[in-house]
Tab-separated table of N, CA, C and O and ligand atoms in Angstrom:
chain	number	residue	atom	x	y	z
A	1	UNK	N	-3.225	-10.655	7.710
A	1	UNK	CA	-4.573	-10.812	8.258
A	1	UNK	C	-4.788	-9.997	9.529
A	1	UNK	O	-5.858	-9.725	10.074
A	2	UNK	N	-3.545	-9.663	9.889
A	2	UNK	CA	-3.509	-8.699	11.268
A	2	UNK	C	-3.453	-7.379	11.291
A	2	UNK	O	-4.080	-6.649	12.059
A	3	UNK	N	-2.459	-6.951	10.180
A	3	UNK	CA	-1.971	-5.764	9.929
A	3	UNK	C	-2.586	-4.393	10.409
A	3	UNK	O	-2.138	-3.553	11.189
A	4	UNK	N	-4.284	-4.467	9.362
A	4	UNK	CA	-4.820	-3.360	9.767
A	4	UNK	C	-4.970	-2.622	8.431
A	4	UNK	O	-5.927	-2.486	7.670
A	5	UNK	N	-3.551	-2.140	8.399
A	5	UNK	CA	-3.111	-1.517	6.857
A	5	UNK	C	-1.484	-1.238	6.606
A	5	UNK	O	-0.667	-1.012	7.498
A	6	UNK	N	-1.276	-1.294	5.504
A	6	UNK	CA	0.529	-1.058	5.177
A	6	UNK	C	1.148	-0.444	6.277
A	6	UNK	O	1.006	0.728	6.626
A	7	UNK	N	1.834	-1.298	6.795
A	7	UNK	CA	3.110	-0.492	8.607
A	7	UNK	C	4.193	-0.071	7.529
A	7	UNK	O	5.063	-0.843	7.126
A	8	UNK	N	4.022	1.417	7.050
A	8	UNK	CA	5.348	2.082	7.014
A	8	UNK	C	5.959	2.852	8.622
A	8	UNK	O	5.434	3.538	9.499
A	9	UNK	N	7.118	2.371	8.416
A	9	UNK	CA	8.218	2.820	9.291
A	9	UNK	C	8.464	4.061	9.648
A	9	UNK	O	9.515	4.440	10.165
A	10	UNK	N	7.566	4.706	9.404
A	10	UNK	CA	7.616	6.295	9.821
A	10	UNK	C	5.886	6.410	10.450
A	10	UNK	O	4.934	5.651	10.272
A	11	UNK	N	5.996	7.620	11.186
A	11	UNK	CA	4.750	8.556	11.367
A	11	UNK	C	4.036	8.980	10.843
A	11	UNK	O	4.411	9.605	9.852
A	12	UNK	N	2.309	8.926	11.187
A	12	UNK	CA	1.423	9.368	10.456
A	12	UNK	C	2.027	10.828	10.136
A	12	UNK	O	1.857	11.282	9.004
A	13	UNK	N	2.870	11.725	11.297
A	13	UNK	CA	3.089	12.830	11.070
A	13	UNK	C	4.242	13.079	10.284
A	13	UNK	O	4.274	14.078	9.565
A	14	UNK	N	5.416	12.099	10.351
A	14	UNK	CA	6.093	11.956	9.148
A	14	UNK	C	5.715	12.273	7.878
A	14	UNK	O	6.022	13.133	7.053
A	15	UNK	N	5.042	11.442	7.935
A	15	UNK	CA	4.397	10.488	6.105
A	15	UNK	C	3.717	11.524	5.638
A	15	UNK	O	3.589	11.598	4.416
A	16	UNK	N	3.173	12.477	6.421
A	16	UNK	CA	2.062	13.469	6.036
A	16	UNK	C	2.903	14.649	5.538
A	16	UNK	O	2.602	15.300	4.538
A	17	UNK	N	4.174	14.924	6.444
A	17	UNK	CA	5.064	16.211	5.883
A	17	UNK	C	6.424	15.868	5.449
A	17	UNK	O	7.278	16.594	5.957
A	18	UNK	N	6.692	15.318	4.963
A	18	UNK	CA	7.768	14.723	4.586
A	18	UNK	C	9.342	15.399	4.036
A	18	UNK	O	10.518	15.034	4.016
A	19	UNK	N	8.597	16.509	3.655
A	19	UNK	CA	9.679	17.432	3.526
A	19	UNK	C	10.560	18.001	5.044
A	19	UNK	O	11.592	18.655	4.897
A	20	UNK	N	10.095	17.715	6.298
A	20	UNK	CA	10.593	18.360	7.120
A	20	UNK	C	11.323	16.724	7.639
A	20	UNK	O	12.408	16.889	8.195
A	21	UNK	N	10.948	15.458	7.546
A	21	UNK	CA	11.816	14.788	8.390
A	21	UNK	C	13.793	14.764	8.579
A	21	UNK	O	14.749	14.934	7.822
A	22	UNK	N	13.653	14.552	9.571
A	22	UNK	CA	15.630	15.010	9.902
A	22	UNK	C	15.807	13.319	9.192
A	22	UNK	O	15.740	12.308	9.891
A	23	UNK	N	16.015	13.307	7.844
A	23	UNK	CA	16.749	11.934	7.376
A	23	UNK	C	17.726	11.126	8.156
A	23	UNK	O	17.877	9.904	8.174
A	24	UNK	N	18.524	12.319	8.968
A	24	UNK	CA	19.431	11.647	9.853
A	24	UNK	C	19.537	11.161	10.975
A	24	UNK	O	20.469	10.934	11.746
A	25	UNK	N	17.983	10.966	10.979
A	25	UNK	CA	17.648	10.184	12.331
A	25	UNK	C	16.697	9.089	11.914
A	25	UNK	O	16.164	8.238	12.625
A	26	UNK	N	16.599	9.280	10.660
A	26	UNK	CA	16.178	7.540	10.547
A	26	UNK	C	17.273	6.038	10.400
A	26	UNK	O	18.437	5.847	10.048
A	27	UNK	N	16.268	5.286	10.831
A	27	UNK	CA	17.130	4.260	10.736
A	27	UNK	C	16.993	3.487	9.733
A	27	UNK	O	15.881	3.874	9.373
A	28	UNK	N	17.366	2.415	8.753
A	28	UNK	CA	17.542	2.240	7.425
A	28	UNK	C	16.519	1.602	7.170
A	28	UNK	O	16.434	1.692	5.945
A	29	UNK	N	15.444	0.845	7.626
A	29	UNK	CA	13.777	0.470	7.264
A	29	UNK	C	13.188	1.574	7.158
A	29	UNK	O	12.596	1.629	6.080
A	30	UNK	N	13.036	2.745	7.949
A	30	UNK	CA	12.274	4.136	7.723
A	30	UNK	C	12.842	4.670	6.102
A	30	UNK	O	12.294	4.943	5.034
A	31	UNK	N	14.368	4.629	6.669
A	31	UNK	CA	14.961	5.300	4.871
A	31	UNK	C	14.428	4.739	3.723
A	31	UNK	O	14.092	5.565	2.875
A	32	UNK	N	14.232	3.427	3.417
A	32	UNK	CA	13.980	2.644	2.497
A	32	UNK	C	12.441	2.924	2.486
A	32	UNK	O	12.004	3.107	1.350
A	33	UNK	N	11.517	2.999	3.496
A	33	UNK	CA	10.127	2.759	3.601
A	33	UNK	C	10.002	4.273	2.944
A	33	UNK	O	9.358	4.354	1.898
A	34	UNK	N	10.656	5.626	3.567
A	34	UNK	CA	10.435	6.984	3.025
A	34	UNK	C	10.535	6.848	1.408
A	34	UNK	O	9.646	7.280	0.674
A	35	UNK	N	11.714	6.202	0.925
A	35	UNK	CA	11.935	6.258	-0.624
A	35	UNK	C	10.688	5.960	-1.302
A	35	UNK	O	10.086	6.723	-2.057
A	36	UNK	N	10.329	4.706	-0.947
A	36	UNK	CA	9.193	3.709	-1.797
A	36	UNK	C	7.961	4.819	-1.297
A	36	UNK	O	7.142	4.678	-2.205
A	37	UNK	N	7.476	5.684	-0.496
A	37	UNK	CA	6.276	6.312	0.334
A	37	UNK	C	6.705	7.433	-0.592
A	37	UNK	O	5.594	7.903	-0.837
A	38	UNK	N	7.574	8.193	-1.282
A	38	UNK	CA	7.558	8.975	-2.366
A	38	UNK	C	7.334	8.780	-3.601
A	38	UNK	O	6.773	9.591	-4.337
A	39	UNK	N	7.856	7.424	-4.005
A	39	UNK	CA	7.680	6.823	-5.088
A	39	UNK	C	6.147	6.473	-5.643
A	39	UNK	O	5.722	6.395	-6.795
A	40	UNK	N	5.400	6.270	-4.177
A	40	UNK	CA	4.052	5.743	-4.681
A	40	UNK	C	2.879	6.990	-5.676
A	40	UNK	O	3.004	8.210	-5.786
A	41	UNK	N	2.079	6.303	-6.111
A	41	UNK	CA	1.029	7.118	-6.325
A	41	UNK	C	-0.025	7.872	-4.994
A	41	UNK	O	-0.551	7.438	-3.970
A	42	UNK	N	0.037	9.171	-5.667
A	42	UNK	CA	-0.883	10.153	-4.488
A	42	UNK	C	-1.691	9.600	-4.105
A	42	UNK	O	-1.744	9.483	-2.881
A	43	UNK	N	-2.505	9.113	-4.747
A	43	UNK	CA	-3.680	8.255	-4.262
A	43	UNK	C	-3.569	7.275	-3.115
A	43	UNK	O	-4.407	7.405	-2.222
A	44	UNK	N	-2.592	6.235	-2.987
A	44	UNK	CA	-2.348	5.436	-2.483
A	44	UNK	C	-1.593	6.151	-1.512
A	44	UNK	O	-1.762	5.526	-0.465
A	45	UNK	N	-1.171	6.705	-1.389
A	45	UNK	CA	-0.473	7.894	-0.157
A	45	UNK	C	-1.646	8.308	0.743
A	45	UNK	O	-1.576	8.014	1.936
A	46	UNK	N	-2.659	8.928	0.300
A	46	UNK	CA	-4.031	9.316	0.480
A	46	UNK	C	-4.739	8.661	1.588
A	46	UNK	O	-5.054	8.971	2.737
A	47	UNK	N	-4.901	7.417	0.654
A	47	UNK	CA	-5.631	6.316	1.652
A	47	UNK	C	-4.745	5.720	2.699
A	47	UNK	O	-5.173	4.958	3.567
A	48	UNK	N	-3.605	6.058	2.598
A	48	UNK	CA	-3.159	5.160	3.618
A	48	UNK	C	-3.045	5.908	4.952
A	48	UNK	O	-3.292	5.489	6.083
A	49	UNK	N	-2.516	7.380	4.469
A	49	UNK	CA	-3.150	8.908	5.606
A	49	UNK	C	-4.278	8.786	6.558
A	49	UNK	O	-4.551	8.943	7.748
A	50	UNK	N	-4.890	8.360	5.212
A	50	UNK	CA	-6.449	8.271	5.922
A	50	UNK	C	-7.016	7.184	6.860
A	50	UNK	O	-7.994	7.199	7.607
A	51	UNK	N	-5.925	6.059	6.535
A	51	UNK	CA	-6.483	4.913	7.254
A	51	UNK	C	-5.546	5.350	8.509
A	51	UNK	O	-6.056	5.552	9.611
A	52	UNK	N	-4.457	5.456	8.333
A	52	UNK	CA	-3.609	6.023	9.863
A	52	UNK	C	-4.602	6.944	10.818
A	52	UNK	O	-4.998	6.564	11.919
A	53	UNK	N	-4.935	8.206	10.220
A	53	UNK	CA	-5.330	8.932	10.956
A	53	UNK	C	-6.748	8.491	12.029
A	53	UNK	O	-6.935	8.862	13.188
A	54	UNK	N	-7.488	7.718	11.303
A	54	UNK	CA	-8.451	6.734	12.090
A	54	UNK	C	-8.647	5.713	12.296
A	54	UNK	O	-9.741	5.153	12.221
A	55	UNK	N	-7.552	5.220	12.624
A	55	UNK	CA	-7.236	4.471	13.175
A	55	UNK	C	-7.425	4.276	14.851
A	55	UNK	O	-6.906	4.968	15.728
A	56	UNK	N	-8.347	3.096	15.020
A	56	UNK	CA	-8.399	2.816	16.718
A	56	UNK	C	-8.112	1.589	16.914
A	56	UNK	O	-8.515	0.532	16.429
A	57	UNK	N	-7.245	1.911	17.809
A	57	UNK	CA	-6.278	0.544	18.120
A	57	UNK	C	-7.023	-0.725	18.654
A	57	UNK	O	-6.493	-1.203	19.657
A	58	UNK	N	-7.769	-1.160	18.351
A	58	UNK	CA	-8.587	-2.737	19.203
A	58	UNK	C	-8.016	-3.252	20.304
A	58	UNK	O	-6.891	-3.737	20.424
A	59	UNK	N	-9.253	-3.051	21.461
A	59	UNK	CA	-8.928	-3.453	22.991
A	59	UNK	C	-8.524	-4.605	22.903
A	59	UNK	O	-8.216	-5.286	21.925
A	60	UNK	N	-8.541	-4.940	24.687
A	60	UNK	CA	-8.207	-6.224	25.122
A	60	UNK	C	-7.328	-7.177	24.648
A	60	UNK	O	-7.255	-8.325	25.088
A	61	UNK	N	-6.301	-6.465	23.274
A	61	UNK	CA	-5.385	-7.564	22.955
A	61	UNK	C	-5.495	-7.810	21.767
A	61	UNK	O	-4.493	-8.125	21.125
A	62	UNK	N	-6.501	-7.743	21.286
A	62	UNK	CA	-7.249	-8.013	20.316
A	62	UNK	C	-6.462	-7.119	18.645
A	62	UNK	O	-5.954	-5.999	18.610
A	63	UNK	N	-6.651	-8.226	17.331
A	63	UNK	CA	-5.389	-7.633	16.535
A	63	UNK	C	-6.333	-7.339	15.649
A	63	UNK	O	-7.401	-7.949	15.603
A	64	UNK	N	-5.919	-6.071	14.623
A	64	UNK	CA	-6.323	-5.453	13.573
A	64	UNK	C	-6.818	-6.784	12.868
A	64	UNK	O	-6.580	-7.941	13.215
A	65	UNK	N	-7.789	-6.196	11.469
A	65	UNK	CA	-7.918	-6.409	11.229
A	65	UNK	C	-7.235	-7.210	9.786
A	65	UNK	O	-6.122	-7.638	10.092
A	66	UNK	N	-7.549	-7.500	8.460
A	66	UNK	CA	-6.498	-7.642	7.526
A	66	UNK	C	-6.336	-6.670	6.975
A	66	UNK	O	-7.297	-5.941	6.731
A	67	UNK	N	-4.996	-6.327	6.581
A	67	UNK	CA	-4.493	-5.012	5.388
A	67	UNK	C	-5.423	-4.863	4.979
A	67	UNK	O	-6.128	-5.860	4.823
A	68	UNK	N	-6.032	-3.296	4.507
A	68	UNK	CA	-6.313	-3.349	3.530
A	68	UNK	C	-5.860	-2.615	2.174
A	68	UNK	O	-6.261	-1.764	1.380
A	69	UNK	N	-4.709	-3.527	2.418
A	69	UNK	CA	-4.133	-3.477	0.569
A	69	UNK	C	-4.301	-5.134	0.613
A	69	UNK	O	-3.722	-5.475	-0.419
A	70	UNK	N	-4.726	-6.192	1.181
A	70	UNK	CA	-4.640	-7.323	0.699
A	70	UNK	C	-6.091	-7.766	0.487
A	70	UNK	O	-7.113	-7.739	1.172
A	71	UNK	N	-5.680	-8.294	-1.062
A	71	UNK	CA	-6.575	-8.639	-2.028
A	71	UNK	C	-7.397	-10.281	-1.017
A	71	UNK	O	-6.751	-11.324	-0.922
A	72	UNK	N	-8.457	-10.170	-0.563
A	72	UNK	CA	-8.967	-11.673	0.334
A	72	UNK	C	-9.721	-12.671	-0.144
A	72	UNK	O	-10.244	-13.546	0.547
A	73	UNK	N	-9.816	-12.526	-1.717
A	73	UNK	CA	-9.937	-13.431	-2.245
A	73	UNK	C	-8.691	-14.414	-3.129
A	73	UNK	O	-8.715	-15.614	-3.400
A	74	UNK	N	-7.598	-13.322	-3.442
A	74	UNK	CA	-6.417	-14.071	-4.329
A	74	UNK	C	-5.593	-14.521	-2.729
A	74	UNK	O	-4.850	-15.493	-2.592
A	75	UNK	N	-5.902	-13.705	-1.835
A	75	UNK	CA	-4.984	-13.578	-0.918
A	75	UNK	C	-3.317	-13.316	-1.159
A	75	UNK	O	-2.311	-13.854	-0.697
A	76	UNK	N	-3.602	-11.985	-2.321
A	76	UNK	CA	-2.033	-11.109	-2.416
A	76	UNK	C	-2.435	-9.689	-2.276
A	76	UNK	O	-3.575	-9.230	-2.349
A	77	UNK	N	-1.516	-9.177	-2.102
A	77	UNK	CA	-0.972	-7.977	-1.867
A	77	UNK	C	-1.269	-7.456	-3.180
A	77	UNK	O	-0.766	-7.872	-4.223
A	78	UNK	N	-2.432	-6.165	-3.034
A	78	UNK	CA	-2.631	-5.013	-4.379
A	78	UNK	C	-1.897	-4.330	-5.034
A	78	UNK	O	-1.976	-4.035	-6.226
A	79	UNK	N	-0.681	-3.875	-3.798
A	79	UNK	CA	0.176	-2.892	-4.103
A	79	UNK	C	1.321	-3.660	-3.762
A	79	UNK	O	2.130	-3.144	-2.992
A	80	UNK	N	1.533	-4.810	-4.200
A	80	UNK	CA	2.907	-5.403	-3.574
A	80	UNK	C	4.740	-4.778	-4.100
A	80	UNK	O	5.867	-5.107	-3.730
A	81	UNK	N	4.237	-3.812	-5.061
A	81	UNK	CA	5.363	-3.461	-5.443
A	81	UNK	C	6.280	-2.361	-4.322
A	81	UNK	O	7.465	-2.237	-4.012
A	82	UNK	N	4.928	-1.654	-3.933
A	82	UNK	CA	4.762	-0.985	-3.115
A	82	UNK	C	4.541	-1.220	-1.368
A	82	UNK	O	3.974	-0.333	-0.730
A	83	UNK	N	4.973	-2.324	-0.760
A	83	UNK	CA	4.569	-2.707	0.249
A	83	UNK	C	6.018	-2.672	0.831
A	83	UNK	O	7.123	-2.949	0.366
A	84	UNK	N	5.563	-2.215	2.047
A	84	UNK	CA	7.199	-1.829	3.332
A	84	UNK	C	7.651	-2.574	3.555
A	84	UNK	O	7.277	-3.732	3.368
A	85	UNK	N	8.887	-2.121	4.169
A	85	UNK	CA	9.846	-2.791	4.509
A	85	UNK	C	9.481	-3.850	5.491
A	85	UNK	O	10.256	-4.804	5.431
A	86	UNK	N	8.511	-3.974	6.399
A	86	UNK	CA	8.370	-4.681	6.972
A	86	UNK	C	7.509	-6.149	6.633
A	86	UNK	O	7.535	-7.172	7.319
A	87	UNK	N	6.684	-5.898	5.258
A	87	UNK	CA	6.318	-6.955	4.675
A	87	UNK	C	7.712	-7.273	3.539
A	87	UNK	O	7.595	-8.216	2.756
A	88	UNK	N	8.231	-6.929	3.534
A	88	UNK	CA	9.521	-7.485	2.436
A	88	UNK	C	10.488	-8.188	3.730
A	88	UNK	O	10.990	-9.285	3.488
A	89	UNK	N	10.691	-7.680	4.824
A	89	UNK	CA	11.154	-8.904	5.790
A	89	UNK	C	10.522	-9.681	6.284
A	89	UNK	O	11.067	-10.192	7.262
A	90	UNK	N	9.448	-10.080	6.026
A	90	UNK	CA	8.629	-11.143	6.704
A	90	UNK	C	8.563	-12.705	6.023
A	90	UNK	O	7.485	-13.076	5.558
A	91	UNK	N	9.384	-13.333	5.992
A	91	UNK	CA	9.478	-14.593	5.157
A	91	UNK	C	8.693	-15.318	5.046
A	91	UNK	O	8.361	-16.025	5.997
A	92	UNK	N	7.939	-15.430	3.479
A	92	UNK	CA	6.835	-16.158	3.169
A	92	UNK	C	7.447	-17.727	3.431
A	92	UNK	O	8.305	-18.279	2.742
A	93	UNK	N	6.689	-18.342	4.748
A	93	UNK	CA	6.639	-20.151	4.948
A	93	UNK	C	8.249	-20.193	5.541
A	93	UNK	O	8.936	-21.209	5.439
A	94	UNK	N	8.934	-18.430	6.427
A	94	UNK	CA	9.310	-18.539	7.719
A	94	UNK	C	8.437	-19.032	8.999
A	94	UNK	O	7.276	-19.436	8.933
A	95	UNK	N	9.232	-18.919	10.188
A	95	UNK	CA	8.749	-19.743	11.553
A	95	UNK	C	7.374	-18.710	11.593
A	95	UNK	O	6.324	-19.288	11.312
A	96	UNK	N	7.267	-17.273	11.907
A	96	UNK	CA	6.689	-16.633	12.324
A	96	UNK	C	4.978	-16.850	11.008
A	96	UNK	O	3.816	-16.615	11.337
A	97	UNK	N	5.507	-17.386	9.481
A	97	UNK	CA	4.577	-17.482	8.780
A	97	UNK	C	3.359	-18.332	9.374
A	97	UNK	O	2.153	-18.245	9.608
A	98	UNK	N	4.522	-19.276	9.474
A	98	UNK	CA	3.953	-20.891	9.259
A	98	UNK	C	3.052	-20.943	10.936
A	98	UNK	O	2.247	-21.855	11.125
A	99	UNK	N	3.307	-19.889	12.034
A	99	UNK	CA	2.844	-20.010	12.982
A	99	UNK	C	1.304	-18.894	12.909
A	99	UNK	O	0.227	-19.005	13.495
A	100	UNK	N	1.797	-17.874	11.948
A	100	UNK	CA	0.348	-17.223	12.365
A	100	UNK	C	-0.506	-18.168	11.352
A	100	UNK	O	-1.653	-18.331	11.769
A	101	UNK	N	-0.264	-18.747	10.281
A	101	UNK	CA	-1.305	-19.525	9.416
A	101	UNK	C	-1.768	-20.117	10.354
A	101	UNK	O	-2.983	-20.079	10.552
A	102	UNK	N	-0.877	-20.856	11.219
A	102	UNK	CA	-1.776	-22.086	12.367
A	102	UNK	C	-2.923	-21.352	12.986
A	102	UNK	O	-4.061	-21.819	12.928
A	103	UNK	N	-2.620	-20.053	13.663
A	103	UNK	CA	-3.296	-19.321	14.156
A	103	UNK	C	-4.736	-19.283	13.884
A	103	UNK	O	-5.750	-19.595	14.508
A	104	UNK	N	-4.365	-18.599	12.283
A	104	UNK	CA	-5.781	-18.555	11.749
A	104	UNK	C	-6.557	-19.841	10.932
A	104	UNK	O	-7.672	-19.818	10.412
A	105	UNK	N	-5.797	-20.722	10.984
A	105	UNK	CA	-6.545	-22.636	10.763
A	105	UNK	C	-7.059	-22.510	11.833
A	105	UNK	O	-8.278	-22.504	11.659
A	106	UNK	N	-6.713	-22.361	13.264
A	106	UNK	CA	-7.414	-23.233	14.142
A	106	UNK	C	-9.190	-21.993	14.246
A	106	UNK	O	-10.384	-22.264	14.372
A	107	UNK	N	-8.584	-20.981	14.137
A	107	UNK	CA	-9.390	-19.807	14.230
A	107	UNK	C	-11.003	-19.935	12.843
A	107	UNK	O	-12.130	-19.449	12.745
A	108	UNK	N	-10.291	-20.702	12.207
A	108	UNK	CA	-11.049	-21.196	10.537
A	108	UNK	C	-10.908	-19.680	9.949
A	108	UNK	O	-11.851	-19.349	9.230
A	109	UNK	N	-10.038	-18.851	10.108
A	109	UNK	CA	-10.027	-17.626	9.272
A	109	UNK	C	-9.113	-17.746	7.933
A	109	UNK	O	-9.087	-16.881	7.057
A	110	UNK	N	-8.232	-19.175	7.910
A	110	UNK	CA	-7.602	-18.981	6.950
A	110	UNK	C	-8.391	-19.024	5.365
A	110	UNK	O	-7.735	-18.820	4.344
B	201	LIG	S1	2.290	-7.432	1.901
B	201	LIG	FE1	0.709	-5.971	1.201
B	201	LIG	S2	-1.249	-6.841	1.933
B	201	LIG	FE2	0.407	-7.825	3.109
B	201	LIG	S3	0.585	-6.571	4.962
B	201	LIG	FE3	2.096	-5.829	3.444
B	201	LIG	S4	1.050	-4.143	2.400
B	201	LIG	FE4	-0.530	-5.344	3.445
């Protein structure tokens, strides 16, 4: 609900040239996030370029909006096959879950 859009582990400028990154300076969420960011469809590569590149960060504290790869009526993930490393470590109804849901109950956004 915060995200914004898919956090792959690399750079807009990464992600965009990919043939030039030094592999050997990633660290193993970027490696894994690069594999699956080749694997995807162009399209979905595309938009996600596109959402990086205009991207403006929201003042005062204030958090993105929801993915948008997440579906807000099923409330899942479109491309979940395809979703980073950092949503594959995030434990569905872990501490950090169960605290932003509160978040957005008290907020009535859930
Ligand atoms: S799991 Fe899918 S919808 Fe949720 S933040 Fe990750 S990419 Fe976005």
């Amino acid at each position: 609900m915060h995200m914004g859009f898919p956090a792959f582990n690399l750079t807009l400028e990464q992600l965009a040239d990919v043939e030039h990154i030094d592999l050997a300076s990633l660290a193993d969420a970027a490696s894994a996030d690069l594999a699956r960011w080749i694997a995807m469809p162009a399209g979905l590569r595309e938009g996600v370029l596109e959402q990086m590149a205009n991207h403006v960060a929201p003042k005062n504290g204030a958090l993105d909006g929801p993915c948008t790869w997440l579906d807000l009526q099923t409330k899942r993930c479109r491309h979940h096959q395809h979703r980073p490393q950092v949503c594959r470590d995030f434990p569905v109804g872990g501490v950090g879950c169960l605290q932003w849901r509160a978040a957005y109950a008290d907020a009535n956004l859930s």
